[in-house]
PDB file of C-alpha atoms in Angstrom:
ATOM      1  CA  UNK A   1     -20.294  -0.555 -40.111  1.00  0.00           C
ATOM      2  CA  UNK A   2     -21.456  -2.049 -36.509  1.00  0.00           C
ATOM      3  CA  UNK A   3     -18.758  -0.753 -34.235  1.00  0.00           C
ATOM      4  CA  UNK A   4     -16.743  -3.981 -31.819  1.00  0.00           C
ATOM      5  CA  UNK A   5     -16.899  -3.030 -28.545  1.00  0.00           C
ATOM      6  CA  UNK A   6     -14.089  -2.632 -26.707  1.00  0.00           C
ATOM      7  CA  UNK A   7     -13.651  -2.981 -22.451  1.00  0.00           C
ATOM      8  CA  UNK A   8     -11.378  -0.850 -20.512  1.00  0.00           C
ATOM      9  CA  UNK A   9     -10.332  -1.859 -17.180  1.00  0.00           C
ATOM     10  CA  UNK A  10      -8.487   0.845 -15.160  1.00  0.00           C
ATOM     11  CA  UNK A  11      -8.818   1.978 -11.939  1.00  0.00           C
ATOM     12  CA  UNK A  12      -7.791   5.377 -13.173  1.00  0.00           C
ATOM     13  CA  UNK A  13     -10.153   7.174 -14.398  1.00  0.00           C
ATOM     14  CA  UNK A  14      -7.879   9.423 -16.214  1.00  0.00           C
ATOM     15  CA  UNK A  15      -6.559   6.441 -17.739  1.00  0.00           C
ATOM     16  CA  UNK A  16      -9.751   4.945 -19.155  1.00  0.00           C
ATOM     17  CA  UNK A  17     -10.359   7.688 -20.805  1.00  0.00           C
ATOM     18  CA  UNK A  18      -7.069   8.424 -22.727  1.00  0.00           C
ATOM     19  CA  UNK A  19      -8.061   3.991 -23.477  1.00  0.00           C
ATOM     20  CA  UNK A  20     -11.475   5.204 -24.727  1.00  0.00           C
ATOM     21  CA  UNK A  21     -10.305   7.973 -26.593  1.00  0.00           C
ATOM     22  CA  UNK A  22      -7.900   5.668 -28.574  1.00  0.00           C
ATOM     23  CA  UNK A  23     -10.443   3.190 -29.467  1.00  0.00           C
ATOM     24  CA  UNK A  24     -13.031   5.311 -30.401  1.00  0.00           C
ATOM     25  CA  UNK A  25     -10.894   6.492 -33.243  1.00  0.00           C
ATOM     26  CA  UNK A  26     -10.529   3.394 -33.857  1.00  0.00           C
ATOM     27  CA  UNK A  27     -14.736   2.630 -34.003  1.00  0.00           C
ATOM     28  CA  UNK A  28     -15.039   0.702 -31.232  1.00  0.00           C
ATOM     29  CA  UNK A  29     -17.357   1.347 -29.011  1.00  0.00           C
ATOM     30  CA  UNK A  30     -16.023   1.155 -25.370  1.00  0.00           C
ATOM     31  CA  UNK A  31     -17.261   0.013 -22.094  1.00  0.00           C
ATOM     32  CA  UNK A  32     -15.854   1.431 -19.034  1.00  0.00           C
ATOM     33  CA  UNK A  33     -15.088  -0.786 -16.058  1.00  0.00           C
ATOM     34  CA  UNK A  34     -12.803   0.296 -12.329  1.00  0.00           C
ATOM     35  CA  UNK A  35     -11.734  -3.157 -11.615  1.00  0.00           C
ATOM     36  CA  UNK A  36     -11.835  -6.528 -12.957  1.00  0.00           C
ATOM     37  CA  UNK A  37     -14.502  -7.698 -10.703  1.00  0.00           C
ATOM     38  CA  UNK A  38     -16.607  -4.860 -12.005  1.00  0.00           C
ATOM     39  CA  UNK A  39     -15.486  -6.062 -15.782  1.00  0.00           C
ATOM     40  CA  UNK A  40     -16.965  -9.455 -14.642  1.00  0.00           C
ATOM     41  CA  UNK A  41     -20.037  -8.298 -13.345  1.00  0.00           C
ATOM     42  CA  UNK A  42     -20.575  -6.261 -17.061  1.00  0.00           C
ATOM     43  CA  UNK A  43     -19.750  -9.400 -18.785  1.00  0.00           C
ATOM     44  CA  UNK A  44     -22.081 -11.529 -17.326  1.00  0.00           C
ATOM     45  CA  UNK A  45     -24.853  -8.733 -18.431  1.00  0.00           C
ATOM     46  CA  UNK A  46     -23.329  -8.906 -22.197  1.00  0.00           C
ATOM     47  CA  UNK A  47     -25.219 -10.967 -25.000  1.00  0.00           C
ATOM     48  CA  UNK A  48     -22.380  -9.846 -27.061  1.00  0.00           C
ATOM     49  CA  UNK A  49     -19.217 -10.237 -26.055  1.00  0.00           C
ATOM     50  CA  UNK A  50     -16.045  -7.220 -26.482  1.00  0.00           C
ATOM     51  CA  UNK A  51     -13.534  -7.748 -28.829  1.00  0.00           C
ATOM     52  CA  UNK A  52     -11.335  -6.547 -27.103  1.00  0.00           C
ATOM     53  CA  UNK A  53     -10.023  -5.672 -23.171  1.00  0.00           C
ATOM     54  CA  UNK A  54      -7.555  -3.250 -22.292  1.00  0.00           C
ATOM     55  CA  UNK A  55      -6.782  -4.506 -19.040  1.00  0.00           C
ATOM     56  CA  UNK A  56      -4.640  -2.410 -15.983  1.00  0.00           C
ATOM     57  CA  UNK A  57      -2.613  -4.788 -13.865  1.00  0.00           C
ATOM     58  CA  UNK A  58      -2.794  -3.057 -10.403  1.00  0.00           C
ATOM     59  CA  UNK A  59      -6.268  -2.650  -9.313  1.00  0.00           C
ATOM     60  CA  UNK A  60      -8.408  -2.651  -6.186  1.00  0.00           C
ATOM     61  CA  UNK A  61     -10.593  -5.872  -5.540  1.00  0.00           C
ATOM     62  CA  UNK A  62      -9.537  -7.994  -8.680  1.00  0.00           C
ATOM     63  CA  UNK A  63      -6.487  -6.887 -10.505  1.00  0.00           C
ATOM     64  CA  UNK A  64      -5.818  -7.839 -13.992  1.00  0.00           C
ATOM     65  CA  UNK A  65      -3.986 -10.610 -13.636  1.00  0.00           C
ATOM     66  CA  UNK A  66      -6.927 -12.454 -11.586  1.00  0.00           C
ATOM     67  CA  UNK A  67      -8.946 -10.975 -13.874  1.00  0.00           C
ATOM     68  CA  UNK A  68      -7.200 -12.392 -17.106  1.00  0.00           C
ATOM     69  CA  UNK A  69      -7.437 -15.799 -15.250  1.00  0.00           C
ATOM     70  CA  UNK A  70     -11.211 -15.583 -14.816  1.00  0.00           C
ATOM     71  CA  UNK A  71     -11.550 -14.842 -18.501  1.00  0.00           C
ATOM     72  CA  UNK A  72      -9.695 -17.968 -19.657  1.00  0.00           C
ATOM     73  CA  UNK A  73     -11.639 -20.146 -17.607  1.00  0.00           C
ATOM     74  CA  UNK A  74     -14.407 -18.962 -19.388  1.00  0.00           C
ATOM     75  CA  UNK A  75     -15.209 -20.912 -22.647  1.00  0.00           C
ATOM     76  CA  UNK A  76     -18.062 -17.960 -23.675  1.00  0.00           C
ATOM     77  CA  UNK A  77     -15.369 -15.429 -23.262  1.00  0.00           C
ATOM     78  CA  UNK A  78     -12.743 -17.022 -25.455  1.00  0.00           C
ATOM     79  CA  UNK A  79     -12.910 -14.723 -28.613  1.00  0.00           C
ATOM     80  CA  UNK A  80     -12.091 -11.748 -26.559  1.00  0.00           C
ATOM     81  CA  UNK A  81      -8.508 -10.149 -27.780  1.00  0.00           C
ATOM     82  CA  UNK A  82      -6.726  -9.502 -23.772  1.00  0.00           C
ATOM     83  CA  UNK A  83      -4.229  -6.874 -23.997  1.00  0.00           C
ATOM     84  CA  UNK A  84      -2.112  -6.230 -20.302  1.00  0.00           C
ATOM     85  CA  UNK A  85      -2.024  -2.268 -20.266  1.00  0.00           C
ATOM     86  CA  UNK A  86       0.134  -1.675 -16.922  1.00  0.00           C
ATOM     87  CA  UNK A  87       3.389  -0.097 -15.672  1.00  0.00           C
ATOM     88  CA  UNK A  88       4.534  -3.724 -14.448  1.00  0.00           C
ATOM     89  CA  UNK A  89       7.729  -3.538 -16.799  1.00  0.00           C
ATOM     90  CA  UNK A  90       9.578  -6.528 -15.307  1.00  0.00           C
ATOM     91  CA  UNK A  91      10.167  -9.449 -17.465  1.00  0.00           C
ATOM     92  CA  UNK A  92       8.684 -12.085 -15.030  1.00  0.00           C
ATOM     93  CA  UNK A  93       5.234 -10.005 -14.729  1.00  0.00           C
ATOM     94  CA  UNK A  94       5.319  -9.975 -18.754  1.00  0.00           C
ATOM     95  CA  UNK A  95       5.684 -13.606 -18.922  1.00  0.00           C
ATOM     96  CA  UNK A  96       2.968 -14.370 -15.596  1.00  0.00           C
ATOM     97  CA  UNK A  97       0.796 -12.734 -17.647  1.00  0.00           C
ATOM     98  CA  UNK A  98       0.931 -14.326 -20.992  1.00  0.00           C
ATOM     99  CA  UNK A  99       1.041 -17.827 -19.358  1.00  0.00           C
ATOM    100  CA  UNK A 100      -2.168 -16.736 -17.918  1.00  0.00           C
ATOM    101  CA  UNK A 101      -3.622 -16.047 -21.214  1.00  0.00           C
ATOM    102  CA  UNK A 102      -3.102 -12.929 -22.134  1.00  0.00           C
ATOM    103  CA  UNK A 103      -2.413 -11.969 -25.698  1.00  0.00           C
ATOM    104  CA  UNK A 104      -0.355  -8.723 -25.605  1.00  0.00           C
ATOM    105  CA  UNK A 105       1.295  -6.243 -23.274  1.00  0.00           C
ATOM    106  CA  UNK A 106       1.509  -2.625 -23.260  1.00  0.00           C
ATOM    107  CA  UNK A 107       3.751  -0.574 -20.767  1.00  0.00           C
ATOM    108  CA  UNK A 108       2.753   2.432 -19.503  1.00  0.00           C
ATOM    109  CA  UNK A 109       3.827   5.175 -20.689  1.00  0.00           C
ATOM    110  CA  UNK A 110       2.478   4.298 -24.303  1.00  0.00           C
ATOM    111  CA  UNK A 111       2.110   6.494 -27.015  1.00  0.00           C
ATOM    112  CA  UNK A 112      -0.861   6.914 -29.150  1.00  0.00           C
ATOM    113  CA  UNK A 113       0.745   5.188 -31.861  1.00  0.00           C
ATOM    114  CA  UNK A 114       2.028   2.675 -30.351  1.00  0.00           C
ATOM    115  CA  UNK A 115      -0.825   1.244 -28.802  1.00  0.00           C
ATOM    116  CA  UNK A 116      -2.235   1.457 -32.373  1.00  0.00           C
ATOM    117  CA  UNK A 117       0.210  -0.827 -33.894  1.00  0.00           C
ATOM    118  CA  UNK A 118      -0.204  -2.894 -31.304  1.00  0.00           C
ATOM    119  CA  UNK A 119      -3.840  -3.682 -32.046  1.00  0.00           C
ATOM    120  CA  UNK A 120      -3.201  -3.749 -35.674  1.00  0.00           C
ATOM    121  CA  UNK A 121      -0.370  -6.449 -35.038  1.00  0.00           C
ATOM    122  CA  UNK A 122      -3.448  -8.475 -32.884  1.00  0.00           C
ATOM    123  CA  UNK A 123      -5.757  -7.538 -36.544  1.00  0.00           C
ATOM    124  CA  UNK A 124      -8.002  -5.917 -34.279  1.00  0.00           C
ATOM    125  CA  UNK A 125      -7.696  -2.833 -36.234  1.00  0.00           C
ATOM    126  CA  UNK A 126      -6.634  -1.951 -40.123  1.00  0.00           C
ATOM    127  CA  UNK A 127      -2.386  -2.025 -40.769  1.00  0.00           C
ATOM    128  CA  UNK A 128      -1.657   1.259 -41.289  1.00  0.00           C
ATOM    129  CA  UNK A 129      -4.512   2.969 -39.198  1.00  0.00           C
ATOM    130  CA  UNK A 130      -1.880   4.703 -37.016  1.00  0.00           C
ATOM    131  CA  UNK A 131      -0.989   6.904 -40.393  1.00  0.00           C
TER     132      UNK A 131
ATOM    133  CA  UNK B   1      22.278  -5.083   4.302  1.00  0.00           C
ATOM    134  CA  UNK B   2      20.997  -2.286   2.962  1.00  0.00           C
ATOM    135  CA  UNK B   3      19.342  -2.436  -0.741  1.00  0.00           C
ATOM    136  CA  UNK B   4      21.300  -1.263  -2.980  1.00  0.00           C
ATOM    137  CA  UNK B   5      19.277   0.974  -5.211  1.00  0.00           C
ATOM    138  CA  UNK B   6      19.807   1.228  -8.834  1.00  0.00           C
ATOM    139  CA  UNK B   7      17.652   4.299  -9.890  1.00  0.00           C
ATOM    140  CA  UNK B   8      19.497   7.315 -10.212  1.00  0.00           C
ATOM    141  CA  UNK B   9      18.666  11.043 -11.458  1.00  0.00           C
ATOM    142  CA  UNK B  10      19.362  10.091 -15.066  1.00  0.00           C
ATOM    143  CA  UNK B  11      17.076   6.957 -15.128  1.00  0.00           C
ATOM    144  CA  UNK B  12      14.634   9.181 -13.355  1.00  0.00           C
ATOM    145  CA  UNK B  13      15.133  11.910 -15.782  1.00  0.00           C
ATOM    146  CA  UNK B  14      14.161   9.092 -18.860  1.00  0.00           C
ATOM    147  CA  UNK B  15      11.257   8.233 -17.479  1.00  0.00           C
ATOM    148  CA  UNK B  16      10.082  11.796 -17.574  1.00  0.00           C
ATOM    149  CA  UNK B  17      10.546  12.173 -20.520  1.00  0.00           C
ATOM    150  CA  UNK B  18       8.777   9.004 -21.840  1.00  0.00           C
ATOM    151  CA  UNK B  19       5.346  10.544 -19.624  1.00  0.00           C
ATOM    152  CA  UNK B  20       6.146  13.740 -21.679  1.00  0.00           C
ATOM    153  CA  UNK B  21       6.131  12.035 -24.708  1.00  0.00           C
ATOM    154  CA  UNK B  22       3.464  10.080 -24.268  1.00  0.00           C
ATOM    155  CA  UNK B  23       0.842  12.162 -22.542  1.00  0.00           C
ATOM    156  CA  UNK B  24       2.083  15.885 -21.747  1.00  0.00           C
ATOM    157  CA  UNK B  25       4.296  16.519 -24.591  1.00  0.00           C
ATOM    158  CA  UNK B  26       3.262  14.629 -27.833  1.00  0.00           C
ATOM    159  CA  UNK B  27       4.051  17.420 -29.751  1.00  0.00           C
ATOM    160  CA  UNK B  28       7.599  18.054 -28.120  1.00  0.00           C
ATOM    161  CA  UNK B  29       7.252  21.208 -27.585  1.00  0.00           C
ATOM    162  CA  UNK B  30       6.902  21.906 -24.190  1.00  0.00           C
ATOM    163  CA  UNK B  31       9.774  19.618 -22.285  1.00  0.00           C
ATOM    164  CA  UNK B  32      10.801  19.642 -18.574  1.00  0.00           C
ATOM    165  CA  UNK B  33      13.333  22.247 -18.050  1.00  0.00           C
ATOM    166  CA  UNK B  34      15.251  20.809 -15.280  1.00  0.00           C
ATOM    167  CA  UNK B  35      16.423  23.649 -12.450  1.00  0.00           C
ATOM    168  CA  UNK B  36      17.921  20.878 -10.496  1.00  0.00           C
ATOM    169  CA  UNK B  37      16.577  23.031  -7.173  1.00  0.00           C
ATOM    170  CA  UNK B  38      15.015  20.240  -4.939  1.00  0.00           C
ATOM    171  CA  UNK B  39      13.798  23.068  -2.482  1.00  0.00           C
ATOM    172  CA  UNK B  40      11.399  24.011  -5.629  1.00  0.00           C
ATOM    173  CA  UNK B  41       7.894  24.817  -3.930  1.00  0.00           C
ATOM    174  CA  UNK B  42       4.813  22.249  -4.860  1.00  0.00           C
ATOM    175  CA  UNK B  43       1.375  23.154  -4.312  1.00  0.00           C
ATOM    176  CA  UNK B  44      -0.142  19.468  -5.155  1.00  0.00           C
ATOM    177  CA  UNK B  45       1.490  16.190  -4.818  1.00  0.00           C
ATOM    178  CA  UNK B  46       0.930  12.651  -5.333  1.00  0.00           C
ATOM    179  CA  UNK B  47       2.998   9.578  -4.358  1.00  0.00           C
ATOM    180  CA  UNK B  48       3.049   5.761  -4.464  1.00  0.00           C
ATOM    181  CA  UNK B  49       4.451   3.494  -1.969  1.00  0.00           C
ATOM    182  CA  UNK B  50       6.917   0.410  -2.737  1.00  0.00           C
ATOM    183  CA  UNK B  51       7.575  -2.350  -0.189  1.00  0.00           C
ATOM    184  CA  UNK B  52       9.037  -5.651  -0.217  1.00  0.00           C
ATOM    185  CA  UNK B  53      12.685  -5.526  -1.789  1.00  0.00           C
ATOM    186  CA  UNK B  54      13.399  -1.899  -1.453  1.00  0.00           C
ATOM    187  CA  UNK B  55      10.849   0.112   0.666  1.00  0.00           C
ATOM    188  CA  UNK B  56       9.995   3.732  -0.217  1.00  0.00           C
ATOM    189  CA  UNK B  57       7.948   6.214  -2.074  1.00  0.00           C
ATOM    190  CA  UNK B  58       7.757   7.566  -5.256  1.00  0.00           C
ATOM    191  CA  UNK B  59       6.484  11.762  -4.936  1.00  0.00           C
ATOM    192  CA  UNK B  60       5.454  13.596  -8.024  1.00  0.00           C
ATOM    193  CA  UNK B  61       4.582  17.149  -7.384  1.00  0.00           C
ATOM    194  CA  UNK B  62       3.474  20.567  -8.808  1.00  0.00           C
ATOM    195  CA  UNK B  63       2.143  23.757  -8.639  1.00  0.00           C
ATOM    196  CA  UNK B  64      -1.790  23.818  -9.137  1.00  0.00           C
ATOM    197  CA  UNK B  65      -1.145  25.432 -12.594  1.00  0.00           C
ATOM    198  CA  UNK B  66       1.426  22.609 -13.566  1.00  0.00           C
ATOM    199  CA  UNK B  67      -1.321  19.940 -12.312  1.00  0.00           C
ATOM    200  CA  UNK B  68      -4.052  21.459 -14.316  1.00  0.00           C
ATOM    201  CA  UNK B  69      -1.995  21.596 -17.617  1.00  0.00           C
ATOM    202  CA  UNK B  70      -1.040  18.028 -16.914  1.00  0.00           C
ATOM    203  CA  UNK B  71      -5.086  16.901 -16.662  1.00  0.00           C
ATOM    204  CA  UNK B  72      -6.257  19.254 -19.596  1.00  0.00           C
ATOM    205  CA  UNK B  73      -2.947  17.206 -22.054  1.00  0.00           C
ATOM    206  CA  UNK B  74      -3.386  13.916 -20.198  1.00  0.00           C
ATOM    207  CA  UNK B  75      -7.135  13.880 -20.916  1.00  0.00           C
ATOM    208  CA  UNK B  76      -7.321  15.881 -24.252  1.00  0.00           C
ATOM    209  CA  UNK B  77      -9.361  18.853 -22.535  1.00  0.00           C
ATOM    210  CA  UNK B  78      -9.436  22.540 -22.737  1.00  0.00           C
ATOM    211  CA  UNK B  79      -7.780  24.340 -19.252  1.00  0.00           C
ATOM    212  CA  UNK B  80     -11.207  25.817 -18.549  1.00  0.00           C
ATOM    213  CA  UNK B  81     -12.883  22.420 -18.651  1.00  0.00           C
ATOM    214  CA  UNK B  82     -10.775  20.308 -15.858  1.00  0.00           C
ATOM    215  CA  UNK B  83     -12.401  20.220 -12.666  1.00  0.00           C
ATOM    216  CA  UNK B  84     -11.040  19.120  -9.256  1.00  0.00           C
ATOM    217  CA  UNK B  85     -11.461  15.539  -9.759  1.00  0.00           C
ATOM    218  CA  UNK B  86      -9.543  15.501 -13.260  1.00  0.00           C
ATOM    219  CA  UNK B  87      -6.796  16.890 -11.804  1.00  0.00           C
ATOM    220  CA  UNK B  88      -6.645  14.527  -8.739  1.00  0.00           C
ATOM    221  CA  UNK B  89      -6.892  12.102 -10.854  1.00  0.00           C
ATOM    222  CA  UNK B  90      -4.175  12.535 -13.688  1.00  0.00           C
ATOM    223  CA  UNK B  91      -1.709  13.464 -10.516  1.00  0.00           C
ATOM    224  CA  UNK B  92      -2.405   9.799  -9.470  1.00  0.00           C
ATOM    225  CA  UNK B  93      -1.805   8.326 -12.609  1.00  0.00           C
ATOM    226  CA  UNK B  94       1.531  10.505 -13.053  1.00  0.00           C
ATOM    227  CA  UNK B  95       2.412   8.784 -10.143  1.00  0.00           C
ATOM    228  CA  UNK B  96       1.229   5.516 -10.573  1.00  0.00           C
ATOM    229  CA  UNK B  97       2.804   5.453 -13.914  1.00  0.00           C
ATOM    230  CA  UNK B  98       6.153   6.916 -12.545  1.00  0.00           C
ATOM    231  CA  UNK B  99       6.540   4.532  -9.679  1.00  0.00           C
ATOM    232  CA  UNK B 100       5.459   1.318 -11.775  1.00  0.00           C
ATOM    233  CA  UNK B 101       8.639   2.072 -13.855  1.00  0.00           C
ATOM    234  CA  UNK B 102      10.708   2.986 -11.037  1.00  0.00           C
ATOM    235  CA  UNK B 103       9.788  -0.577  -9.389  1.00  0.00           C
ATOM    236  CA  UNK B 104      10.832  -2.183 -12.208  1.00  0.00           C
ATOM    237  CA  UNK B 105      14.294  -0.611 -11.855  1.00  0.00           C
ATOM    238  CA  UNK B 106      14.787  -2.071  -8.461  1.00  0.00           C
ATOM    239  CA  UNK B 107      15.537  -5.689  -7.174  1.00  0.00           C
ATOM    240  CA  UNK B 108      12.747  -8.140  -7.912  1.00  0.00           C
ATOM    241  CA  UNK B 109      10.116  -8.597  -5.035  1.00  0.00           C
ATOM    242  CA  UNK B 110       8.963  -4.988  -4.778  1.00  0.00           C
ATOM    243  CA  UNK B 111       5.323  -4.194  -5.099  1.00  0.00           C
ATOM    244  CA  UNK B 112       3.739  -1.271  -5.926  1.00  0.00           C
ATOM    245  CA  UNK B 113       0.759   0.349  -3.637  1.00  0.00           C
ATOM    246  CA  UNK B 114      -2.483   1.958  -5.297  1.00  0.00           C
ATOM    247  CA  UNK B 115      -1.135   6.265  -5.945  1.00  0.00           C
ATOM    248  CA  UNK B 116      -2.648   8.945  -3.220  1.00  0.00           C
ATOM    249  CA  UNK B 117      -3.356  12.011  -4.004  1.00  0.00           C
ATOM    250  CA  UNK B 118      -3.217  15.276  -1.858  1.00  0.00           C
ATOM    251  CA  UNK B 119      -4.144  18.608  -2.914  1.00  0.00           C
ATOM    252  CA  UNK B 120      -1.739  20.273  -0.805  1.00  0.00           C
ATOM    253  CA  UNK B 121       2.024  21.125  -1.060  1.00  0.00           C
ATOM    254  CA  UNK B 122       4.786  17.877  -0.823  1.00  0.00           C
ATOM    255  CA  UNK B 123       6.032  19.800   2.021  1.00  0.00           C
ATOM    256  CA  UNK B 124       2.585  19.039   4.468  1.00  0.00           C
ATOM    257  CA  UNK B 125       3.186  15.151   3.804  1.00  0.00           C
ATOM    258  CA  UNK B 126       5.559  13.426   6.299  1.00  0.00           C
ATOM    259  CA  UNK B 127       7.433   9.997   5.080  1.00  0.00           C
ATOM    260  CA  UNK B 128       8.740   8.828   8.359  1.00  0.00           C
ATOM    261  CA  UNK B 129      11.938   7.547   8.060  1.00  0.00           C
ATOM    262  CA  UNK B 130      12.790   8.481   4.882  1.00  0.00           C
ATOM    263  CA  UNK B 131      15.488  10.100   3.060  1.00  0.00           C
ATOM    264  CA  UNK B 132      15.255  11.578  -0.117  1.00  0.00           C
ATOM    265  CA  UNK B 133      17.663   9.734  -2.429  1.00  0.00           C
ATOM    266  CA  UNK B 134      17.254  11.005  -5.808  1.00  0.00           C
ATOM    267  CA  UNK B 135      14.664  13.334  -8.168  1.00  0.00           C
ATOM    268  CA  UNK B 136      14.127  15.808 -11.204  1.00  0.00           C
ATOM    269  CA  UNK B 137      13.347  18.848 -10.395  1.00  0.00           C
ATOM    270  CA  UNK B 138      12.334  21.209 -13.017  1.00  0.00           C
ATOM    271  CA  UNK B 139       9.854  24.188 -14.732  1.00  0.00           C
ATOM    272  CA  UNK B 140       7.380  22.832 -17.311  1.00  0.00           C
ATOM    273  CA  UNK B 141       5.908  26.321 -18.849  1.00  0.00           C
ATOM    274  CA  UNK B 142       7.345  27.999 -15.915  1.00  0.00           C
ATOM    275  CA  UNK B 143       5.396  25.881 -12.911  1.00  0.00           C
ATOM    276  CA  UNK B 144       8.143  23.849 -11.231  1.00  0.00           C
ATOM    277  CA  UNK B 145       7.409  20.053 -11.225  1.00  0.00           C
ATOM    278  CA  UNK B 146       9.192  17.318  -9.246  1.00  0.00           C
ATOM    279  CA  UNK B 147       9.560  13.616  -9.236  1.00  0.00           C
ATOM    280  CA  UNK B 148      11.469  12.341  -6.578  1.00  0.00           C
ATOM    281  CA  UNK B 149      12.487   9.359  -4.486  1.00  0.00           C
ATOM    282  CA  UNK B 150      12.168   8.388  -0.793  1.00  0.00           C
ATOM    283  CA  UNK B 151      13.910   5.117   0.611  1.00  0.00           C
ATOM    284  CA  UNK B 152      13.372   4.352   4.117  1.00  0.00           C
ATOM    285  CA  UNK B 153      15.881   4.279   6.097  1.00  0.00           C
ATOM    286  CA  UNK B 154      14.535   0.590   8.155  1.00  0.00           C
ATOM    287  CA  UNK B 155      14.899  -0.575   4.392  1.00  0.00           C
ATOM    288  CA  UNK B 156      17.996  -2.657   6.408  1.00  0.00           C
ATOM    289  CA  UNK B 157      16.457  -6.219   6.434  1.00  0.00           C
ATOM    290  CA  UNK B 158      18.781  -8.893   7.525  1.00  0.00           C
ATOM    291  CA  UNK B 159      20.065 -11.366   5.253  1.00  0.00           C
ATOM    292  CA  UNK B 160      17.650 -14.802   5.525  1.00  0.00           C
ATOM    293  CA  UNK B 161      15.686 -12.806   7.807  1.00  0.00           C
TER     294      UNK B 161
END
């Protein structure tokens, strides 16, 4: 089976690759990005277009929020699954983000399992893959 | 008036072990042993800054030993394999990750800074005009770790001003 590819967008290294460990296991294949303007610049280079983005919130030169934005206004980006991946807890960043178009949000700290669910609730991934 | 701040050593203490769960202690085997010492020595730190409706900083420090463990669970490697950068970097995402909760704990308006890293004990940094106001201090496998909190003390901001 052709793997979906998967974006991560975190300025922490560290963090991208705990992301791209996860959806490995999951076959994707992931593409790394350290900001959203450098998840931009690797879009516009795409034929095919990621499933799925695992984006941070806080970032240097265009956070995630921006970043989401960007995406939406975007009809050839449309199908991709946007999932906020971020320590910004508060209720009021939640909602800025879905509004902006978002599909899901996952505080940091997640577990393993938990960000599995939470693609499998978006049918990105098999129920029942987290077992 | 001063901001009142809402974070205390037991909210700290939850968050702790939430990062444990998630990234240094799946297993649940190794927890934070908290000494409650907050003269514990560091040999690393990191920290985050928060302005706007509280000002401060969030500190999360370590012995070298604790910071290494900490990069070989975060990123899933072996203790031989983590090099210099792995280690700055998982002490900046301890941080980050820390201080992102903490924010959300205070008054709304605060906004977080990008983490710093320094690969040198807390006690070289200097947080002018700052007072420590709460942290856990503890061993994890016998190498103390810390998380604390720093408020500054011109966090005094005039009503309407």
């Amino acid at each position: 089976m052709t793997p979906m590819r998967a974006m991560v967008i975190d300025d922490s290294r560290a963090m991208r690759m705990i992301l791209k460990r996860i959806v490995t296991k999951l076959n994707f294949e992931a593409v790394e990005a350290g900001d959203g303007k450098e998840a931009l610049d690797l879009l516009a280079d795409m034929t095919e277009v990621p499933a799925l983005a695992l984006i941070d919130w806080n970032m240097p030169n265009m956070n995630g929020l921006e970043f989401v934005m960007k995406v939406r206004a975007e009809p050839r980006l449309r199908e991709m699954t946007l999932v906020m991946v971020t320590t910004e807890s508060e209720q009021s960043q939640i909602v800025r983000a879905l509004a902006a178009g978002a599909h899901e949000y996952v505080i940091k700290p997640f577990t393993e399992g938990a960000m599995i669910e939470k693609l499998a609730l978006l049918g990105l991934v098999p129920t029942g893959a987290n077992s | 008036m001063s901001v009142e701040v809402e974070v205390d050593e037991n909210d700290l203490a939850e968050m702790v072990e939430q990062v444990w769960e998630a990234y240094l202690d799946p297993e649940g085997v190794s927890p934070l042993m908290q000494t409650y010492d907050e003269n514990q020595p560091s040999e690393v730190h990191s920290s985050v800054s928060i302005t706007g409706s509280w000002s401060g900083h969030v500190v999360y420090a370590s012995s070298r030993a604790a910071a290494k463990r900490a990069a070989a669970a975060f990123l899933a490697m072996e203790l031989e394999e983590v090099s210099e950068e792995d280690i700055s970097d998982t002490l900046g995402e301890l941080a980050n990750i820390v201080g992102g909760n903490v924010k959300a704990m205070l008054p709304a308006g605060a906004q977080l800074s990008l983490p710093q890293v320094v690969l040198a004990p807390e006690s070289s940094a200097r947080y002018p005009n700052t007072e420590r106001i709460s942290g856990v201090y503890g061993l994890w496998e016998g190498e103390p770790v810390s998380i604390s909190m720093w408020q500054s003390s011109t966090d005094t901001k005039e009503e309407g001003a």
